[in-house]
GROMACS .gro file of C-alpha atoms in nm:
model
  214
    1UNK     CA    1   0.000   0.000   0.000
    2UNK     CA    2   0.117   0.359  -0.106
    3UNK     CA    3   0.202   0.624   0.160
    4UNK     CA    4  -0.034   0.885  -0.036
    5UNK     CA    5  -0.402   0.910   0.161
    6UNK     CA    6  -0.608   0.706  -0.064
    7UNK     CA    7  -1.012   0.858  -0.186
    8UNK     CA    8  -1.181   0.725   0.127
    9UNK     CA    9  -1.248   0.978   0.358
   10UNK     CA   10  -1.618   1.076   0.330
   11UNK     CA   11  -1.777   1.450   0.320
   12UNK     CA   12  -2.114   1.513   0.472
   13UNK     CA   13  -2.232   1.577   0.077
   14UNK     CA   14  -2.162   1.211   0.070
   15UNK     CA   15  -1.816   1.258  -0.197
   16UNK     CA   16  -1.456   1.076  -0.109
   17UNK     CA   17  -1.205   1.251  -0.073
   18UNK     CA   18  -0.856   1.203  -0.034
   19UNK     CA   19  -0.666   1.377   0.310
   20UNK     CA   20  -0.427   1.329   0.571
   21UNK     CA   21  -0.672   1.418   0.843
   22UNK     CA   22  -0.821   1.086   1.028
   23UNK     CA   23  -1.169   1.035   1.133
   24UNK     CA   24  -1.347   0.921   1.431
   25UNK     CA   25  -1.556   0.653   1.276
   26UNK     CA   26  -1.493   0.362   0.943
   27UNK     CA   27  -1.783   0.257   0.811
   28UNK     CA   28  -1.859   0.095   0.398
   29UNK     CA   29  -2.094   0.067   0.143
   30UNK     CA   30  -2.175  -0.256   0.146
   31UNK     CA   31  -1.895  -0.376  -0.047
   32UNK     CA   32  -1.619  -0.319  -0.254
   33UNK     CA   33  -1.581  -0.083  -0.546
   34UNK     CA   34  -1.202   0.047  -0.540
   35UNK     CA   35  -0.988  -0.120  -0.810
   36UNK     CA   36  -0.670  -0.304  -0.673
   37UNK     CA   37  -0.474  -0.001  -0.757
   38UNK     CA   38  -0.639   0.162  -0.477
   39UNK     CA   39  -0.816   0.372  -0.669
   40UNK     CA   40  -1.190   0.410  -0.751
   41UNK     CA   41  -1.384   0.410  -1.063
   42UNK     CA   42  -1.706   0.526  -1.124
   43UNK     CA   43  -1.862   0.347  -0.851
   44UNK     CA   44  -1.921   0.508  -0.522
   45UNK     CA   45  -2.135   0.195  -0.359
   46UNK     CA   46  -2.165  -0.112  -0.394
   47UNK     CA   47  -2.514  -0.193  -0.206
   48UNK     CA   48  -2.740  -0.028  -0.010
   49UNK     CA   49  -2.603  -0.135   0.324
   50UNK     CA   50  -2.419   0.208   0.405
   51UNK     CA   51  -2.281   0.252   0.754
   52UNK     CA   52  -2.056   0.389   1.001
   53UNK     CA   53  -1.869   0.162   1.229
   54UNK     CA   54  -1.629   0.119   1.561
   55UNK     CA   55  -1.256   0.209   1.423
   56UNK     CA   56  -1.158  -0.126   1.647
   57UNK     CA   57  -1.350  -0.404   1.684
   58UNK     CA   58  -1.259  -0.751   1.829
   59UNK     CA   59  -0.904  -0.731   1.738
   60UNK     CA   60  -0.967  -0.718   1.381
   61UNK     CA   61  -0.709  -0.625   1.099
   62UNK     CA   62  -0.742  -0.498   0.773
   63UNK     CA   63  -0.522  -0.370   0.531
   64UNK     CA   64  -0.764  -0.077   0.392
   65UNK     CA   65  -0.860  -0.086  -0.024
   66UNK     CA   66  -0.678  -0.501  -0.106
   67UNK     CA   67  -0.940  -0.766  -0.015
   68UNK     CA   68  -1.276  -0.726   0.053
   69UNK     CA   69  -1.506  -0.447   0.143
   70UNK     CA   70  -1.414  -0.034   0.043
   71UNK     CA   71  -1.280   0.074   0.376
   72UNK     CA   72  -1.409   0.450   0.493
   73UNK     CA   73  -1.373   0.700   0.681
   74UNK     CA   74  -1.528   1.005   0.871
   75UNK     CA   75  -1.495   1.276   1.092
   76UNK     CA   76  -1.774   1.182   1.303
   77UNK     CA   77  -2.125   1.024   1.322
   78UNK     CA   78  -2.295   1.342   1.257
   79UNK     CA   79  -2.119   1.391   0.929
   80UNK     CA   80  -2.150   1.006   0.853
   81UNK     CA   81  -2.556   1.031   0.894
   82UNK     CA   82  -2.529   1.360   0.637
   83UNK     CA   83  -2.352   1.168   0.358
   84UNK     CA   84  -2.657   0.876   0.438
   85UNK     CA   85  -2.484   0.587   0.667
   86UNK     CA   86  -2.664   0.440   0.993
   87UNK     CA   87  -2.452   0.275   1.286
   88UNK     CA   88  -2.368  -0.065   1.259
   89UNK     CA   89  -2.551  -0.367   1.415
   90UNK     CA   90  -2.216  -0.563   1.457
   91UNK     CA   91  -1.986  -0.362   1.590
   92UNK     CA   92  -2.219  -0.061   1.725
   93UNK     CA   93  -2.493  -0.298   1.796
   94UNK     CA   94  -2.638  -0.089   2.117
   95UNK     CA   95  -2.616   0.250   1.895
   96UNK     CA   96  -2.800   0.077   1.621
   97UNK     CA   97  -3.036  -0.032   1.897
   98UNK     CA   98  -3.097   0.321   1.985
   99UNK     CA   99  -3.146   0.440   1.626
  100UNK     CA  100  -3.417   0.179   1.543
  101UNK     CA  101  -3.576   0.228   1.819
  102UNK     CA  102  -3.551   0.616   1.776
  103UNK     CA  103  -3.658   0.525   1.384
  104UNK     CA  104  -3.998   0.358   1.510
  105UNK     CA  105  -4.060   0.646   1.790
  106UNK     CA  106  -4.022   0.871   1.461
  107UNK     CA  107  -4.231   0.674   1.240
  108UNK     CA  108  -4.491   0.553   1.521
  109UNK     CA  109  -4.450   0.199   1.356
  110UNK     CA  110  -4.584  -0.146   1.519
  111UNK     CA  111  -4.206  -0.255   1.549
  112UNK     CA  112  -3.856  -0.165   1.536
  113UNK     CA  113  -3.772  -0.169   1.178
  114UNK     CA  114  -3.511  -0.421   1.050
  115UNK     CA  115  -3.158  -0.264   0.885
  116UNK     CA  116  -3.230  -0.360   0.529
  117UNK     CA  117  -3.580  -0.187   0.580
  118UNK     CA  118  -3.397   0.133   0.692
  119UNK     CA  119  -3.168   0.126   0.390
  120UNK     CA  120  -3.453   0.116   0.146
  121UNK     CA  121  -3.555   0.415   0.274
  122UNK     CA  122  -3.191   0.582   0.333
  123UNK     CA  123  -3.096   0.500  -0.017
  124UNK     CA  124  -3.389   0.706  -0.167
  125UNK     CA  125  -3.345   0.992   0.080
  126UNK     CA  126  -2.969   0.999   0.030
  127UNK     CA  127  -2.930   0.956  -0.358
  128UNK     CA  128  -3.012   1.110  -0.713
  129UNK     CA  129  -2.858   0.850  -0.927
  130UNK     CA  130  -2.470   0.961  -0.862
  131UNK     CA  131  -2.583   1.253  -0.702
  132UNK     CA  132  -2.612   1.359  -0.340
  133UNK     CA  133  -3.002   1.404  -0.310
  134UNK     CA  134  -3.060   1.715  -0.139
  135UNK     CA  135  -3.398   1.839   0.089
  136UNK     CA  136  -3.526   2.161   0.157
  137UNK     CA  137  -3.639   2.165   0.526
  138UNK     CA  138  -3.740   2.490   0.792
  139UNK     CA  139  -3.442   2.540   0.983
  140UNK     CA  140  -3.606   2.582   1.332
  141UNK     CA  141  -3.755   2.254   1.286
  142UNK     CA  142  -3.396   2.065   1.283
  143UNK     CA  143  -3.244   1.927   1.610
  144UNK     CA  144  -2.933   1.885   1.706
  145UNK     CA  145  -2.677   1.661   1.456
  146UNK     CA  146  -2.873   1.771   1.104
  147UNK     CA  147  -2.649   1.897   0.866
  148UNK     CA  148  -2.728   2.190   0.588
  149UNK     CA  149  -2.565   2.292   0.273
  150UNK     CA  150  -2.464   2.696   0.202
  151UNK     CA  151  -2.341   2.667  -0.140
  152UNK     CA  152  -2.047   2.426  -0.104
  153UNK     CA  153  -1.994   2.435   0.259
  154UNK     CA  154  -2.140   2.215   0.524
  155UNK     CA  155  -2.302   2.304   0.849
  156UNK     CA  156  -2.380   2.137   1.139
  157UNK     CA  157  -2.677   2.252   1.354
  158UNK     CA  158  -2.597   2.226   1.738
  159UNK     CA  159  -2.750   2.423   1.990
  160UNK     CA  160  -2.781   2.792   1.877
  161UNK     CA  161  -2.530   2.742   1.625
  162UNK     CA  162  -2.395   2.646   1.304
  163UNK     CA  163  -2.057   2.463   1.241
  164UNK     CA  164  -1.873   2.459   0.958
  165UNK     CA  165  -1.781   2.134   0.860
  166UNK     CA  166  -1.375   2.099   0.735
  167UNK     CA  167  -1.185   1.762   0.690
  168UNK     CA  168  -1.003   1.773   0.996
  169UNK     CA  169  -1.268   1.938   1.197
  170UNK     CA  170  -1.548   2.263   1.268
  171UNK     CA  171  -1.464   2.556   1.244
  172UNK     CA  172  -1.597   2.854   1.476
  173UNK     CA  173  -1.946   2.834   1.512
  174UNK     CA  174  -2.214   3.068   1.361
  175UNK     CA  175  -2.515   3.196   1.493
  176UNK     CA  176  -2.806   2.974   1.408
  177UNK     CA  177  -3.091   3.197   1.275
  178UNK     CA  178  -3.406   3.172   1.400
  179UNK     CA  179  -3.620   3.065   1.099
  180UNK     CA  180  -3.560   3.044   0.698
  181UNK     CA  181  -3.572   2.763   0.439
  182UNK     CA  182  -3.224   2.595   0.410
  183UNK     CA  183  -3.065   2.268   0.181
  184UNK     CA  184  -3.098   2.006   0.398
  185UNK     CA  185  -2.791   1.728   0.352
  186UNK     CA  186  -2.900   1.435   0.647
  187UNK     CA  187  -3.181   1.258   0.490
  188UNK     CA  188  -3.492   1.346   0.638
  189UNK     CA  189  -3.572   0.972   0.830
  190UNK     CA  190  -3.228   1.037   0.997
  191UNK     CA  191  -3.348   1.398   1.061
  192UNK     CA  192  -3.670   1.218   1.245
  193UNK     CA  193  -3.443   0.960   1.469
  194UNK     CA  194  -3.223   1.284   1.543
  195UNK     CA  195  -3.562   1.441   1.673
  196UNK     CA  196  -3.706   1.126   1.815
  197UNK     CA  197  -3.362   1.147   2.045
  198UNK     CA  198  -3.118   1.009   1.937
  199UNK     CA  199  -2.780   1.137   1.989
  200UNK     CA  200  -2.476   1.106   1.774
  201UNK     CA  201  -2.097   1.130   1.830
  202UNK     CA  202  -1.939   1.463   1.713
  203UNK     CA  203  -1.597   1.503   1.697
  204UNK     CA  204  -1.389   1.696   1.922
  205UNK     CA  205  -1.388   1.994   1.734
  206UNK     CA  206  -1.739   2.066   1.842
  207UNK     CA  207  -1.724   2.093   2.184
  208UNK     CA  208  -1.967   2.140   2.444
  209UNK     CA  209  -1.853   2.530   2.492
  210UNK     CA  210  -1.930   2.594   2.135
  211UNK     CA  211  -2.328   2.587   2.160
  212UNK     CA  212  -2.574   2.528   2.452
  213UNK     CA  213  -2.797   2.191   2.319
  214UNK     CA  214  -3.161   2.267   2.207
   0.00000   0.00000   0.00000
């Protein structure tokens, strides 16, 4: 393997990029869809099954892009739910728990819905063909972990504030207006467990001082 940072660090407009900053969280897309150059192709998936997982896990080792599965990366679960990924039910298997049961408080269904159920739905919410499906959503109505789009910058709503997303963290935080129509990024079901109460990991960058939770 190369010492160059290979394309698999994922932005919260769901693109891979390649950087030398590391993430908080790995995660695929149900497969693999690198070549065995480590490089990609067209492809940017290679099922439905897109999510975010424990960096260890059970002693594990993998040598990232030969065999296998695409491995990626991200900054944190809040930008990993933007690009369209849910938590794992291997490795993250309580957090996945808590987002079902967060997904059926949302959706006030009979049950807790079962991961390829959730994926049907994420994969509509999340893509336009190759595109990054965006949503147009009321900004007071978004909780705590939604992400928004201002041209080709990233927020991330938290408290009374917005943070701009970067690679190797947020930046200073803006004020958070009150009210106006905004590109939404996290697909709205996601938006629903975020609001149903579920609560996802942010990096370190965001600190607590930077907003007071809403």
């Amino acid at each position: 393997m190369s010492g160059r940072p290979l394309q698999n660090r994922v932005t919260p407009f769901g693109e891979l990029i390649a950087t030398a900053s590391r993430g908080t969280l790995f995660g695929n897309r149900g497969g693999r869809f690198h070549k065995g150059a480590e490089e990609l192709g067209q492809r940017r998936h290679a099922s439905r099954q897109w999510i975010c997982c424990q960096l260890a896990f059970k002693q594990r080792q993998r040598t990232v892009w030969q065999t296998g599965y695409t491995e990626l990366f991200f900054l944190d679960e809040v930008t990993a739910f933007a690009a369209g990924h849910r938590p794992c039910f291997e490795c993250r298997r309580v957090d996945a728990e808590r987002f079902a049961a967060s997904w059926q408080q949302a959706k006030a269904a009979a049950r807790r819905p079962r991961a390829p159920e959730m994926d049907v739905v994420l994969d509509a919410e999340r893509r336009e063909g190759r595109a990054k499906r965006r949503h147009i959503a009321m900004l007071e109505t978004l909780p705590d972990g939604a992400m928004i789009a201002e041209g080709d910058v990233a927020l991330a709503v938290r408290g009374h504030s917005l943070l701009p997303w970067t690679p190797a963290g947020y930046l200073a935080p803006r004020p958070r207006p009150g009210c106006g129509t905004v590109v939404l990024l996290t697909p709205p079901a996601t938006v629903a467990v975020l609001r149903a109460g579920y609560r996802p990991a942010w990096h370190e960058s965001a600190g607590l001082s930077n907003s007071t939770s809403s």
